[in-house]
Every structure is written in C-alpha cells, then in structure tokens.
CSV table of C-alpha atoms and ligand atoms in Angstrom, one decimal:
chain,number,residue,atom,x,y,z
A,1,MET,CA,-12.4,25.7,2.3
A,2,ASN,CA,-14.6,22.8,1.3
A,3,VAL,CA,-12.9,19.4,1.5
A,4,LEU,CA,-13.9,16.0,0.1
A,5,LEU,CA,-12.6,12.9,1.9
A,6,ILE,CA,-12.6,9.6,0.0
A,7,GLY,CA,-13.1,6.4,2.0
A,8,SER,CA,-15.2,4.7,4.6
A,9,GLY,CA,-13.0,3.0,7.2
A,10,GLY,CA,-11.6,3.7,10.6
A,11,ARG,CA,-8.7,5.5,9.0
A,12,GLU,CA,-11.0,7.9,7.3
A,13,HIS,CA,-13.0,8.5,10.5
A,14,ALA,CA,-9.7,9.5,12.2
A,15,LEU,CA,-8.8,11.7,9.2
A,16,ALA,CA,-12.3,13.3,9.4
A,17,LEU,CA,-11.8,14.0,13.1
A,18,ALA,CA,-8.4,15.8,12.4
A,19,LEU,CA,-9.7,17.6,9.4
A,20,SER,CA,-12.8,18.8,11.3
A,21,GLN,CA,-10.4,20.5,13.8
A,22,SER,CA,-8.7,22.6,11.1
A,23,PRO,CA,-9.4,26.4,11.2
A,24,LEU,CA,-9.1,26.3,7.4
A,25,LEU,CA,-12.1,24.0,7.0
A,26,THR,CA,-15.5,25.3,5.9
A,27,THR,CA,-17.5,22.1,5.1
A,28,LEU,CA,-16.2,18.5,5.1
A,29,PHE,CA,-17.8,16.0,2.7
A,30,ALA,CA,-17.1,12.3,2.7
A,31,ALA,CA,-17.7,9.7,0.0
A,32,PRO,CA,-19.0,7.3,1.0
A,33,GLY,CA,-18.1,7.8,4.7
A,34,ASN,CA,-19.7,5.8,7.6
A,35,PRO,CA,-22.0,6.5,10.6
A,36,GLY,CA,-19.0,7.8,12.7
A,37,ILE,CA,-17.8,10.1,9.9
A,38,ALA,CA,-21.4,11.3,9.5
A,39,GLU,CA,-21.1,13.1,12.8
A,40,LEU,CA,-18.3,15.2,11.4
A,41,ALA,CA,-19.0,15.5,7.7
A,42,ILE,CA,-21.8,15.4,5.1
A,43,CYS,CA,-21.7,11.9,3.7
A,44,VAL,CA,-22.5,11.5,0.0
A,45,ALA,CA,-23.2,8.3,-1.9
A,46,LEU,CA,-20.5,8.8,-4.5
A,47,ASP,CA,-18.7,5.8,-6.1
A,48,PRO,CA,-15.0,6.7,-5.9
A,49,SER,CA,-14.2,4.5,-8.9
A,50,ASP,CA,-16.5,6.8,-11.0
A,51,HIS,CA,-14.0,9.6,-11.5
A,52,ASP,CA,-16.4,11.7,-13.7
A,53,ALA,CA,-19.0,11.6,-10.9
A,54,VAL,CA,-16.4,12.6,-8.3
A,55,ILE,CA,-15.2,15.5,-10.6
A,56,ALA,CA,-18.8,16.7,-11.2
A,57,PHE,CA,-19.5,16.6,-7.4
A,58,CYS,CA,-16.3,18.6,-6.7
A,59,GLU,CA,-17.3,21.3,-9.3
A,60,GLN,CA,-20.9,21.5,-7.9
A,61,GLU,CA,-19.8,21.8,-4.2
A,62,LEU,CA,-16.7,24.0,-4.9
A,63,ILE,CA,-14.3,21.4,-3.3
A,64,GLU,CA,-10.9,22.9,-2.9
A,65,LEU,CA,-9.1,19.8,-1.8
A,66,VAL,CA,-9.8,16.1,-2.2
A,67,VAL,CA,-8.1,13.8,0.4
A,68,VAL,CA,-7.9,10.2,-0.8
A,69,GLY,CA,-7.7,7.6,2.1
A,70,PRO,CA,-7.4,4.1,0.6
A,71,GLU,CA,-4.9,2.7,-2.0
A,72,ALA,CA,-7.3,1.5,-4.6
A,73,PRO,CA,-8.4,4.9,-5.9
A,74,LEU,CA,-4.8,6.1,-5.9
A,75,VAL,CA,-3.6,3.2,-7.9
A,76,ALA,CA,-6.7,3.7,-10.2
A,77,GLY,CA,-5.5,7.3,-10.9
A,78,LEU,CA,-8.2,9.3,-9.1
A,79,VAL,CA,-5.6,12.0,-8.2
A,80,ASP,CA,-4.4,12.2,-11.8
A,81,ASP,CA,-8.0,12.7,-13.1
A,82,LEU,CA,-8.9,15.2,-10.5
A,83,GLU,CA,-5.8,17.3,-11.1
A,84,ALA,CA,-6.3,17.1,-14.8
A,85,ALA,CA,-9.8,18.6,-14.2
A,86,GLY,CA,-8.3,21.4,-12.2
A,87,ILE,CA,-9.3,20.0,-8.8
A,88,ALA,CA,-6.6,19.9,-6.1
A,89,ALA,CA,-6.0,16.5,-4.6
A,90,PHE,CA,-3.8,15.2,-1.8
A,91,GLY,CA,-2.1,11.9,-2.6
A,92,PRO,CA,0.2,10.4,-5.2
A,93,THR,CA,-0.5,9.9,-8.9
A,94,ALA,CA,-1.1,6.4,-10.2
A,95,LYS,CA,2.5,6.1,-11.3
A,96,ALA,CA,3.9,7.3,-8.0
A,97,ALA,CA,1.5,4.9,-6.2
A,98,LEU,CA,3.4,2.1,-7.8
A,99,LEU,CA,5.6,2.3,-4.7
A,100,GLU,CA,2.6,0.4,-3.1
A,101,GLY,CA,1.1,-1.1,-6.2
A,102,SER,CA,4.2,-3.1,-7.3
A,103,LYS,CA,6.7,-4.6,-5.0
A,104,GLY,CA,9.1,-5.2,-7.8
A,105,PHE,CA,9.0,-1.5,-8.8
A,106,THR,CA,9.9,-0.6,-5.2
A,107,LYS,CA,12.7,-3.2,-4.9
A,108,ASP,CA,14.2,-1.9,-8.2
A,109,LEU,CA,14.1,1.7,-6.9
A,110,CYS,CA,15.9,0.6,-3.7
A,111,ALA,CA,18.5,-1.2,-5.8
A,112,ARG,CA,19.1,1.9,-8.0
A,113,TYR,CA,19.5,4.3,-5.1
A,114,GLY,CA,21.1,2.1,-2.4
A,115,ILE,CA,18.2,2.0,-0.1
A,116,PRO,CA,18.6,-0.8,2.5
A,117,THR,CA,16.1,-3.7,1.8
A,118,ALA,CA,16.2,-7.5,1.7
A,119,ALA,CA,18.2,-9.0,-1.2
A,120,TYR,CA,15.6,-10.1,-3.9
A,121,ALA,CA,14.9,-11.4,-7.4
A,122,ARG,CA,11.8,-10.9,-9.6
A,123,PHE,CA,10.2,-13.7,-11.6
A,124,SER,CA,7.4,-14.0,-14.1
A,125,GLU,CA,7.7,-17.8,-14.7
A,126,LEU,CA,7.3,-20.7,-12.3
A,127,GLN,CA,10.4,-22.8,-13.1
A,128,PRO,CA,13.1,-20.2,-12.6
A,129,ALA,CA,11.4,-19.0,-9.4
A,130,LEU,CA,11.4,-22.6,-8.0
A,131,ASP,CA,15.0,-23.0,-9.0
A,132,TYR,CA,15.9,-19.8,-7.1
A,133,VAL,CA,14.0,-20.8,-4.0
A,134,ARG,CA,15.7,-24.2,-3.9
A,135,ALA,CA,19.1,-22.5,-4.4
A,136,GLN,CA,18.5,-20.0,-1.6
A,137,GLY,CA,16.8,-22.3,0.9
A,138,ALA,CA,14.6,-21.4,3.8
A,139,PRO,CA,13.7,-19.1,5.6
A,140,ILE,CA,12.7,-17.1,2.6
A,141,VAL,CA,9.9,-14.7,1.7
A,142,VAL,CA,7.6,-15.0,-1.3
A,143,LYS,CA,5.5,-12.0,-2.4
A,144,ALA,CA,2.9,-11.5,-5.1
A,145,ASP,CA,4.0,-8.4,-7.0
A,146,GLY,CA,0.7,-6.5,-7.0
A,147,LEU,CA,-2.0,-5.4,-4.5
A,148,ALA,CA,-3.4,-8.6,-2.8
A,149,ALA,CA,-5.2,-7.0,0.2
A,150,GLY,CA,-2.3,-7.8,2.5
A,151,LYS,CA,-2.5,-11.5,1.8
A,152,GLY,CA,0.1,-11.8,-1.0
A,153,VAL,CA,3.1,-12.4,1.3
A,154,THR,CA,4.4,-15.7,2.6
A,155,VAL,CA,7.2,-15.8,5.2
A,156,ALA,CA,8.2,-19.4,4.5
A,157,MET,CA,10.2,-21.0,7.3
A,158,THR,CA,10.6,-24.3,5.3
A,159,LEU,CA,11.4,-25.0,1.7
A,160,ASP,CA,8.1,-26.8,1.2
A,161,GLU,CA,6.1,-23.7,2.3
A,162,ALA,CA,8.1,-21.5,-0.1
A,163,ILE,CA,7.5,-23.8,-3.0
A,164,ALA,CA,3.8,-24.0,-2.2
A,165,ALA,CA,3.7,-20.2,-2.1
A,166,VAL,CA,5.4,-19.8,-5.4
A,167,GLU,CA,3.1,-22.4,-7.0
A,168,GLY,CA,0.1,-20.6,-5.5
A,169,CYS,CA,1.0,-17.3,-7.0
A,170,PHE,CA,1.6,-18.7,-10.5
A,171,SER,CA,-1.6,-20.8,-10.3
A,172,GLY,CA,-3.6,-17.6,-10.0
A,173,GLN,CA,-4.3,-17.5,-6.3
A,174,PHE,CA,-3.9,-13.7,-6.3
A,175,GLY,CA,-5.2,-13.1,-9.8
A,176,ALA,CA,-3.2,-10.6,-11.8
A,177,ALA,CA,-1.4,-9.5,-8.6
A,178,GLY,CA,0.5,-12.8,-8.6
A,179,ALA,CA,1.5,-12.9,-12.3
A,180,GLU,CA,4.9,-11.6,-11.1
A,181,VAL,CA,6.6,-12.8,-7.9
A,182,VAL,CA,9.2,-11.2,-5.8
A,183,ILE,CA,11.4,-13.6,-3.7
A,184,GLU,CA,13.5,-12.0,-1.0
A,185,ALA,CA,15.8,-12.8,1.9
A,186,TYR,CA,14.2,-13.2,5.3
A,187,LEU,CA,15.0,-10.3,7.7
A,188,ASP,CA,15.2,-10.8,11.4
A,189,GLY,CA,14.4,-8.0,13.8
A,190,GLU,CA,11.6,-5.8,15.2
A,191,GLU,CA,9.0,-4.3,12.9
A,192,ALA,CA,7.8,-0.7,13.0
A,193,SER,CA,5.8,1.5,10.7
A,194,PHE,CA,7.0,5.0,10.0
A,195,PHE,CA,5.1,7.8,8.2
A,196,ALA,CA,6.4,10.9,6.3
A,197,LEU,CA,4.8,13.5,4.1
A,198,SER,CA,6.3,14.4,0.8
A,199,ASP,CA,5.5,17.2,-1.7
A,200,GLY,CA,7.6,15.6,-4.4
A,201,VAL,CA,10.8,17.3,-3.3
A,202,ASN,CA,10.6,18.1,0.4
A,203,VAL,CA,10.0,15.6,3.1
A,204,LEU,CA,8.4,16.1,6.6
A,205,ALA,CA,8.9,13.3,9.1
A,206,LEU,CA,5.6,12.4,10.9
A,207,THR,CA,5.8,9.7,13.5
A,208,SER,CA,5.9,6.0,14.1
A,209,ALA,CA,3.4,3.3,15.0
A,210,GLN,CA,3.2,-0.4,15.6
A,211,ASP,CA,0.5,-2.5,14.0
A,212,HIS,CA,-0.7,-6.0,15.0
A,213,LYS,CA,-1.3,-7.9,11.8
A,214,ARG,CA,-2.2,-11.4,13.1
A,215,VAL,CA,-5.8,-12.1,14.1
A,216,TYR,CA,-5.2,-13.8,17.5
A,217,ASP,CA,-3.5,-13.0,20.8
A,218,GLY,CA,0.3,-13.7,20.8
A,219,ASP,CA,0.5,-12.8,17.1
A,220,GLN,CA,-1.1,-16.1,16.1
A,221,GLY,CA,-3.4,-17.0,13.2
A,222,PRO,CA,-3.7,-15.5,9.7
A,223,ASN,CA,-2.8,-12.0,8.7
A,224,THR,CA,-5.5,-9.3,8.7
A,225,GLY,CA,-5.7,-5.7,7.7
A,226,GLY,CA,-4.6,-4.9,11.3
A,227,MET,CA,-6.1,-5.7,14.7
A,228,GLY,CA,-4.8,-2.8,16.7
A,229,ALA,CA,-1.9,-0.3,16.9
A,230,TYR,CA,-0.1,2.1,19.1
A,231,SER,CA,2.0,5.1,18.6
A,232,PRO,CA,4.9,5.9,19.0
A,233,ALA,CA,6.8,2.7,18.5
A,234,PRO,CA,9.5,2.5,21.2
A,235,VAL,CA,12.1,1.0,18.7
A,236,MET,CA,11.9,4.3,16.7
A,237,THR,CA,14.2,6.4,18.9
A,238,PRO,CA,15.2,9.8,17.7
A,239,GLU,CA,18.5,8.3,16.4
A,240,MET,CA,16.6,5.5,14.5
A,241,THR,CA,14.2,8.1,13.1
A,242,ASP,CA,17.2,10.1,11.7
A,243,ARG,CA,18.6,6.9,10.1
A,244,VAL,CA,15.3,6.0,8.5
A,245,MET,CA,14.8,9.5,7.1
A,246,ASN,CA,18.4,9.7,5.8
A,247,GLU,CA,18.9,6.1,4.6
A,248,ILE,CA,15.3,5.3,3.4
A,249,ILE,CA,12.8,8.1,3.1
A,250,ARG,CA,14.9,10.9,1.6
A,251,PRO,CA,16.6,8.7,-0.9
A,252,THR,CA,13.2,7.4,-2.0
A,253,VAL,CA,11.7,10.8,-2.6
A,254,ALA,CA,14.9,12.0,-4.3
A,255,GLY,CA,15.0,8.9,-6.5
A,256,MET,CA,11.3,9.2,-7.5
A,257,ALA,CA,11.9,12.8,-8.5
A,258,ARG,CA,15.0,11.9,-10.4
A,259,ASP,CA,13.1,9.2,-12.3
A,260,GLY,CA,10.4,11.7,-13.3
A,261,ILE,CA,7.7,10.4,-11.0
A,262,PRO,CA,7.7,12.8,-8.0
A,263,PHE,CA,5.8,11.3,-5.0
A,264,LYS,CA,3.3,13.6,-3.3
A,265,GLY,CA,1.4,12.3,-0.3
A,266,VAL,CA,2.0,10.0,2.6
A,267,LEU,CA,4.9,7.6,2.5
A,268,PHE,CA,4.1,4.7,5.0
A,269,ALA,CA,7.2,2.7,5.4
A,270,GLY,CA,7.1,-0.9,6.8
A,271,LEU,CA,10.4,-1.3,8.4
A,272,MET,CA,12.5,-4.1,9.9
A,273,ILE,CA,14.9,-2.9,12.5
A,274,THR,CA,17.7,-5.4,12.2
A,275,ALA,CA,21.0,-5.7,13.9
A,276,LYS,CA,22.6,-3.8,11.0
A,277,GLY,CA,20.0,-1.0,11.1
A,278,PRO,CA,16.7,-0.2,9.5
A,279,GLU,CA,15.6,-2.0,6.3
A,280,LEU,CA,12.6,-1.3,4.1
A,281,ILE,CA,10.1,-4.2,4.0
A,282,GLU,CA,7.5,-2.3,1.9
A,283,TYR,CA,6.0,1.0,1.1
A,284,ASN,CA,2.3,2.0,1.2
A,285,ALA,CA,1.4,5.2,-0.6
A,286,ARG,CA,-1.3,6.2,1.9
A,287,PHE,CA,-2.0,6.3,5.7
A,288,GLY,CA,-2.4,2.9,7.5
A,289,ASP,CA,-5.5,1.5,9.0
A,290,PRO,CA,-5.5,1.2,12.1
A,291,GLU,CA,-2.3,3.2,12.4
A,292,THR,CA,-4.0,6.5,11.4
A,293,GLN,CA,-6.4,6.2,14.4
A,294,VAL,CA,-3.5,6.5,16.8
A,295,LEU,CA,-1.5,9.0,14.8
A,296,MET,CA,-4.5,11.4,14.7
A,297,LEU,CA,-5.0,11.2,18.4
A,298,ARG,CA,-1.4,12.4,18.9
A,299,LEU,CA,-1.4,15.0,16.2
A,300,GLN,CA,-1.4,18.6,17.5
A,301,SER,CA,-0.8,20.4,14.1
A,302,ASP,CA,-3.4,21.4,11.5
A,303,ILE,CA,-3.6,18.4,9.2
A,304,LEU,CA,-5.4,20.3,6.4
A,305,ARG,CA,-2.5,22.8,6.3
A,306,LEU,CA,-0.1,19.9,6.0
A,307,PHE,CA,-2.1,18.2,3.2
A,308,LEU,CA,-2.2,21.5,1.3
A,309,ALA,CA,1.5,21.9,1.6
A,310,SER,CA,2.1,18.4,0.3
A,311,ARG,CA,-0.1,19.1,-2.7
A,312,ASN,CA,1.3,22.6,-3.3
A,313,GLY,CA,5.0,21.8,-2.9
A,314,THR,CA,5.5,24.0,0.2
A,315,LEU,CA,6.3,21.4,2.9
A,316,ASP,CA,9.7,23.0,3.5
A,317,HIS,CA,7.8,25.8,5.4
A,318,GLU,CA,5.9,23.4,7.6
A,319,SER,CA,6.6,21.6,10.9
A,320,VAL,CA,4.5,19.1,12.9
A,321,VAL,CA,3.9,18.7,16.6
A,322,TRP,CA,2.9,15.5,18.3
A,323,SER,CA,1.6,14.9,21.8
A,324,ASP,CA,4.1,13.2,24.1
A,325,ASP,CA,1.2,10.9,25.1
A,326,ALA,CA,0.9,7.4,23.7
A,327,ALA,CA,-2.2,6.3,21.8
A,328,LEU,CA,-3.5,2.8,21.3
A,329,THR,CA,-6.4,1.4,19.4
A,330,VAL,CA,-8.1,-2.0,19.7
A,331,VAL,CA,-10.0,-3.2,16.5
A,332,MET,CA,-13.3,-5.0,17.1
A,333,ALA,CA,-14.1,-7.4,14.3
A,334,ALA,CA,-17.0,-9.6,13.4
A,335,ASN,CA,-16.6,-13.3,14.5
A,336,GLY,CA,-14.9,-15.2,11.7
A,337,TYR,CA,-12.8,-12.3,10.4
A,338,PRO,CA,-10.5,-12.4,8.3
A,339,GLY,CA,-12.5,-15.4,7.0
A,340,ASP,CA,-16.3,-15.5,6.4
A,341,HIS,CA,-18.3,-13.4,8.8
A,342,GLN,CA,-21.8,-12.3,9.4
A,343,ARG,CA,-23.1,-8.8,8.7
A,344,GLY,CA,-26.1,-7.0,10.3
A,345,THR,CA,-25.5,-7.9,13.9
A,346,GLU,CA,-26.2,-5.1,16.4
A,347,LEU,CA,-23.6,-3.2,18.5
A,348,ARG,CA,-24.6,-1.6,21.8
A,349,GLY,CA,-22.8,0.4,24.5
A,350,LEU,CA,-21.0,2.8,22.3
A,351,GLU,CA,-22.0,5.9,24.4
A,352,GLN,CA,-20.8,4.2,27.6
A,353,ALA,CA,-17.5,3.3,25.9
A,354,ALA,CA,-17.0,6.8,24.6
A,355,ASP,CA,-17.6,8.2,28.2
A,356,CYS,CA,-14.6,6.2,29.5
A,357,ASP,CA,-11.5,8.2,30.4
A,358,GLY,CA,-9.4,9.1,27.4
A,359,VAL,CA,-11.4,7.0,25.0
A,360,THR,CA,-12.3,7.9,21.4
A,361,LEU,CA,-14.3,5.6,19.1
A,362,PHE,CA,-13.7,5.3,15.4
A,363,HIS,CA,-16.2,3.5,13.2
A,364,ALA,CA,-15.0,1.2,10.4
A,365,GLY,CA,-17.6,-1.2,9.0
A,366,THR,CA,-20.8,0.0,10.6
A,367,ARG,CA,-24.1,1.1,9.3
A,368,ARG,CA,-27.2,2.7,10.9
A,369,ASP,CA,-30.6,1.1,10.8
A,370,GLY,CA,-32.9,3.7,12.5
A,371,ALA,CA,-31.6,4.0,16.1
A,372,ARG,CA,-29.6,0.7,15.8
A,373,LEU,CA,-26.0,0.4,14.9
A,374,LEU,CA,-25.2,-2.7,12.8
A,375,ALA,CA,-21.9,-4.4,11.8
A,376,ASN,CA,-21.3,-4.0,8.1
A,377,GLY,CA,-17.9,-5.4,7.5
A,378,GLY,CA,-15.0,-7.4,8.9
A,379,ARG,CA,-13.2,-4.8,11.0
A,380,VAL,CA,-16.1,-2.9,12.5
A,381,LEU,CA,-15.1,-0.5,15.3
A,382,ASN,CA,-12.0,0.9,16.9
A,383,VAL,CA,-11.8,1.6,20.6
A,384,ALA,CA,-8.9,4.0,21.0
A,385,ALA,CA,-7.4,5.8,23.9
A,386,THR,CA,-4.5,8.1,24.9
A,387,GLY,CA,-2.4,7.9,28.1
A,388,ALA,CA,0.9,9.0,29.5
A,389,THR,CA,2.3,5.5,28.6
A,390,VAL,CA,1.3,2.7,26.3
A,391,THR,CA,0.4,0.8,29.5
A,392,GLU,CA,-2.1,3.5,30.5
A,393,ALA,CA,-3.5,3.9,27.0
A,394,GLN,CA,-4.0,0.1,26.8
A,395,ALA,CA,-5.9,0.0,30.1
A,396,ARG,CA,-8.1,2.8,29.0
A,397,ALA,CA,-8.9,1.3,25.6
A,398,TYR,CA,-9.8,-2.1,27.1
A,399,ALA,CA,-12.0,-0.3,29.7
A,400,GLY,CA,-13.8,1.1,26.7
A,401,VAL,CA,-14.0,-2.3,25.0
A,402,ALA,CA,-15.6,-3.8,28.1
A,403,GLN,CA,-18.5,-1.4,27.6
A,404,ILE,CA,-19.2,-2.6,24.1
A,405,ASP,CA,-22.1,-5.1,24.0
A,406,TRP,CA,-21.6,-7.2,20.8
A,407,PRO,CA,-21.7,-10.9,21.2
A,408,GLN,CA,-21.0,-11.5,17.5
A,409,GLY,CA,-17.7,-9.6,17.6
A,410,PHE,CA,-14.2,-10.1,19.1
A,411,CYS,CA,-10.9,-8.4,19.5
A,412,ARG,CA,-7.4,-9.2,20.5
A,413,THR,CA,-6.8,-8.8,24.3
A,414,ASP,CA,-3.1,-8.1,24.0
A,415,ILE,CA,-2.7,-5.0,21.7
A,416,GLY,CA,0.5,-3.2,22.8
A,417,TRP,CA,2.0,-6.1,24.6
A,418,ARG,CA,5.6,-5.5,23.3
A,419,ALA,CA,5.6,-1.9,24.5
A,420,VAL,CA,3.9,-2.7,27.8
A,421,GLU,CA,6.6,-5.3,28.5
A,422,ARG,CA,9.3,-2.8,27.7
A,423,GLU,CA,7.6,-0.2,30.0
A,424,ARG,CA,7.6,-2.7,32.8
A,425,HIS,CA,11.4,-2.9,32.8
B,1,LIG,P1,4.0,-6.9,3.6
B,1,LIG,O1,2.7,-7.2,3.1
B,1,LIG,O2,5.1,-6.7,2.6
B,1,LIG,O3,4.0,-5.8,4.7
B,1,LIG,O4,4.4,-8.2,4.4
B,1,LIG,C1,3.6,-8.7,5.4
B,1,LIG,C2,4.5,-9.1,6.6
B,1,LIG,O5,5.4,-10.1,6.2
B,1,LIG,C3,5.3,-8.0,7.1
B,1,LIG,O6,4.7,-7.2,8.0
B,1,LIG,C4,6.4,-8.8,7.8
B,1,LIG,O7,6.0,-9.3,9.1
B,1,LIG,C5,6.6,-10.0,6.9
B,1,LIG,N1,7.7,-9.8,6.0
B,1,LIG,C6,7.7,-9.2,4.7
B,1,LIG,N2,8.9,-9.2,4.2
B,1,LIG,C7,9.7,-9.8,5.0
B,1,LIG,C8,11.1,-10.1,5.0
B,1,LIG,N3,11.9,-9.9,4.0
B,1,LIG,N4,11.6,-10.8,6.1
B,1,LIG,C9,10.9,-11.1,7.2
B,1,LIG,N5,9.5,-10.8,7.3
B,1,LIG,C10,9.0,-10.2,6.2
B,2,LIG,N1,-2.4,-1.7,8.8
B,2,LIG,C1,-1.7,-1.9,7.7
B,2,LIG,C2,-2.1,-1.1,6.5
B,2,LIG,O1,-2.9,-0.2,6.6
B,2,LIG,O2,-1.7,-1.5,5.4
C-alpha cells in the first residue's frame, strides 16, 4: 500500500525507517521530509497545514494511509479532514488531541476518572491565580494551558518564581496558549516516558524511554525539545508497566470513549514515578522526538500493521515485539540552541559515523546543497546506537558523534547517565 508520512524531523526519519521495512508497503511518500527521509521515501513539497492540498495529493497517489508525526497538524484537525474525505489516517482527531493541546482538559479527565496526577487548579484570571499560588506556597508548578512548544511549564522552587511565571502567562508570554493557566502540586520522583497505541477502545502497550530535556550536561540550562534519549527506561519494570497501564493508560482510553471522544493513535505519557507510584505529568498525542528514534531501533514488529490496526479498531488482535537490546540517541544541535542559532553551516563525516558499530543516523534539521549537507534548524542530527546495555549503546553512539565534523554544532556528552550509573551497580 502507498503511505504518506507527515513531518520533517528525526522522529519522522525513524518512522520512515520502520515503515520502509513493512512487507505491506508499496511506496512511501513524505511531506515535507528531510534529506535522511529522502533515502527511504519520495519527499513532496506539500504544506501539511493546507488540508485540501494534502487530500488532493492522497487522491492522486492512491494513498491508503496517512501517518501524522507532529502535534500541530493533529490539533489542527488534519486527521478529521482526511477521514471526512475518505482517506484513512493514523492519529487522533482534533478533539481527542486535546489530551496534548489542553493541559486543563487532561487534568479534568484525570479528576473525573481517578487517574493519578498532581493536585491542581485552573485559572483564567491573574488575581485568583496569584492568591492560589500564595496559599499553596513553593515548590509549585505553573503551566500555560495550550501548546507552547515545551516552554510553557515553570517548576518554581520559590514563591517569587511562581508569581513571575503566573504573571508571564497572563501578560501574553505564550500568546493564546497562556490565556488559561494550570497550577499544580510539585511531584518528586524519577521521570519516564511511556508509549501505548489505542484504537479508541483497545490498548496495546509499547515501551518506555527516557528523554533529556535540558540543554547542557548534568541536566542544566533551559528546556529544549529533547537532547537525547534511551530505551527502555530502567524504572519501568514489568510491575511498574502494569501499574501504568491499569491506573493511567486504560482508564484514559476508557474515559475518552465514555466522553464520546475516542482516542486513536499514540498515547505518550510523561510520568513521574513517585514513592506512591506512577503519576501522570502530561500526555502527548503523538510519538516523541527524540524518543521515537530509540523506540524504532528496538521495534521488531511491523509498524504499518500496528498503525492500520489502530486506525481500524483491531488492536485487540495485535502484539508487539521489542529487542532486548538498549538503544540510545544523542541529538546534535546548532550552537546557541534552544536560543538563536545559525543555519547553513556544513556537516561532514556522516558516512564515517554511520560505519561505526551499531550506529544509525537520523536527520532532523538538515538540508542538501548539491553534495553538501547543511544545518537547517536547531536540532539537526541524531547519532543513535543499539547495544546489549545502555552503557554499550552510549559508547557506540558517542563513537559515532566523534566522527561528525561540525564546528558550529554541539551535543550533550552525558546522555544516558542515570541508566549507566545504575548499570555500574
Ligand atoms: P511538561 O511540558 O508538562 O512535560 O513539563 C515539562 C517538565 O516539567 C516535565 O518533564 C517535568 O520535568 C516538569 N514537571 C511538570 N509537571 C511537574 C510536576 N507536577 N512536578 C514536578 N515536575 C513537573
Ligand atoms: N521529547 C519530548 C517530546 O517529543 O515532546
């Protein structure tokens, strides 16, 4: 079958790699794709926000499934419009994507169905929000309600920080996303990400990963989209996975169905494993970037078959197999990221890096200029590797990084440190 993949990041390169291995695939198209994806798919210059153009392309190329990578087209209703035009699409409707698009929506769902999450209150006006923060005290967490590119959350360790964050949201720092604010209790524990597929009714557990959100070594500096990841996350033991499925994921899918907004697609749960057990920090309604890069390196099942089952409501007939190996990815970013950074600098040494033991490269923000490969974004390249342990995957990935010649780029040098420390004991 012909498949159209929407997106252009490292996540989509990893999805393209997995899709290209499916025996069900005839031709893979990607819009807009990137130079790495172009080795696996036909890249087309379609604007995913132009739904009519996407529909016309699907009709012309006889696309039988559209796979949507990023959140923006989901929240904008691309899946709704494709399905209304008779084109099958993998991913949630705009309403169901509110699990990611509105933190307040998700918190209310948790409250209705007894899903463990931090105690919270929602505010649409400054003064009551400030009164609440003062009454609760620090540490406390302040969140813009809507999509704020991962920047709308302040974990305030002091009352002054919390007050500044509330004032920032209501003064328009995050635009419309901050018109409503969620204030919640601070949770202490170890974070992990967990992924599951849903077809609206049935749920299939995927696996876990650990992201590294801060830009510098030692988890210092501002938050980013993610500077590296590994899978599986050691804190997600089989027992913890069962608890997450039973206490968080299954009640969410059942609750959404009961509320008349069945969720189809990937549920990406950000979790805090506290002394009491797992608590939900947030949901994303899509795969993570860079988590998908490590997930796809461990996946041994046919991803296209699983996506079709999610879309068609037949996930109860499916199972999924993961390699016992660990996978780890290091994100290489342009100097200055997540702040201002330069585009158009040249990267060299990719072939040497790809030749290293166990290494796979995933392009993110790159562009070709003749024979040259240029940086074209903040997060530019993923150097990923598998290994028997996270320690081995880490050593292999950094051996690959050492081959990349890109003076205008940087990466963290400690991706996987928590798991490596655990493996040492
Ligand atoms: P989010 O964008 O909701 O994933 O939040 C970004 C980061 O803020 C998370 O990855 C956590 O590290 C942190 N965070 C969010 N909510 C809480 C909470 N209630 N308690 C402690 N840390 C939190
Ligand atoms: N890496 C975090 C995310 O994709 O949201």
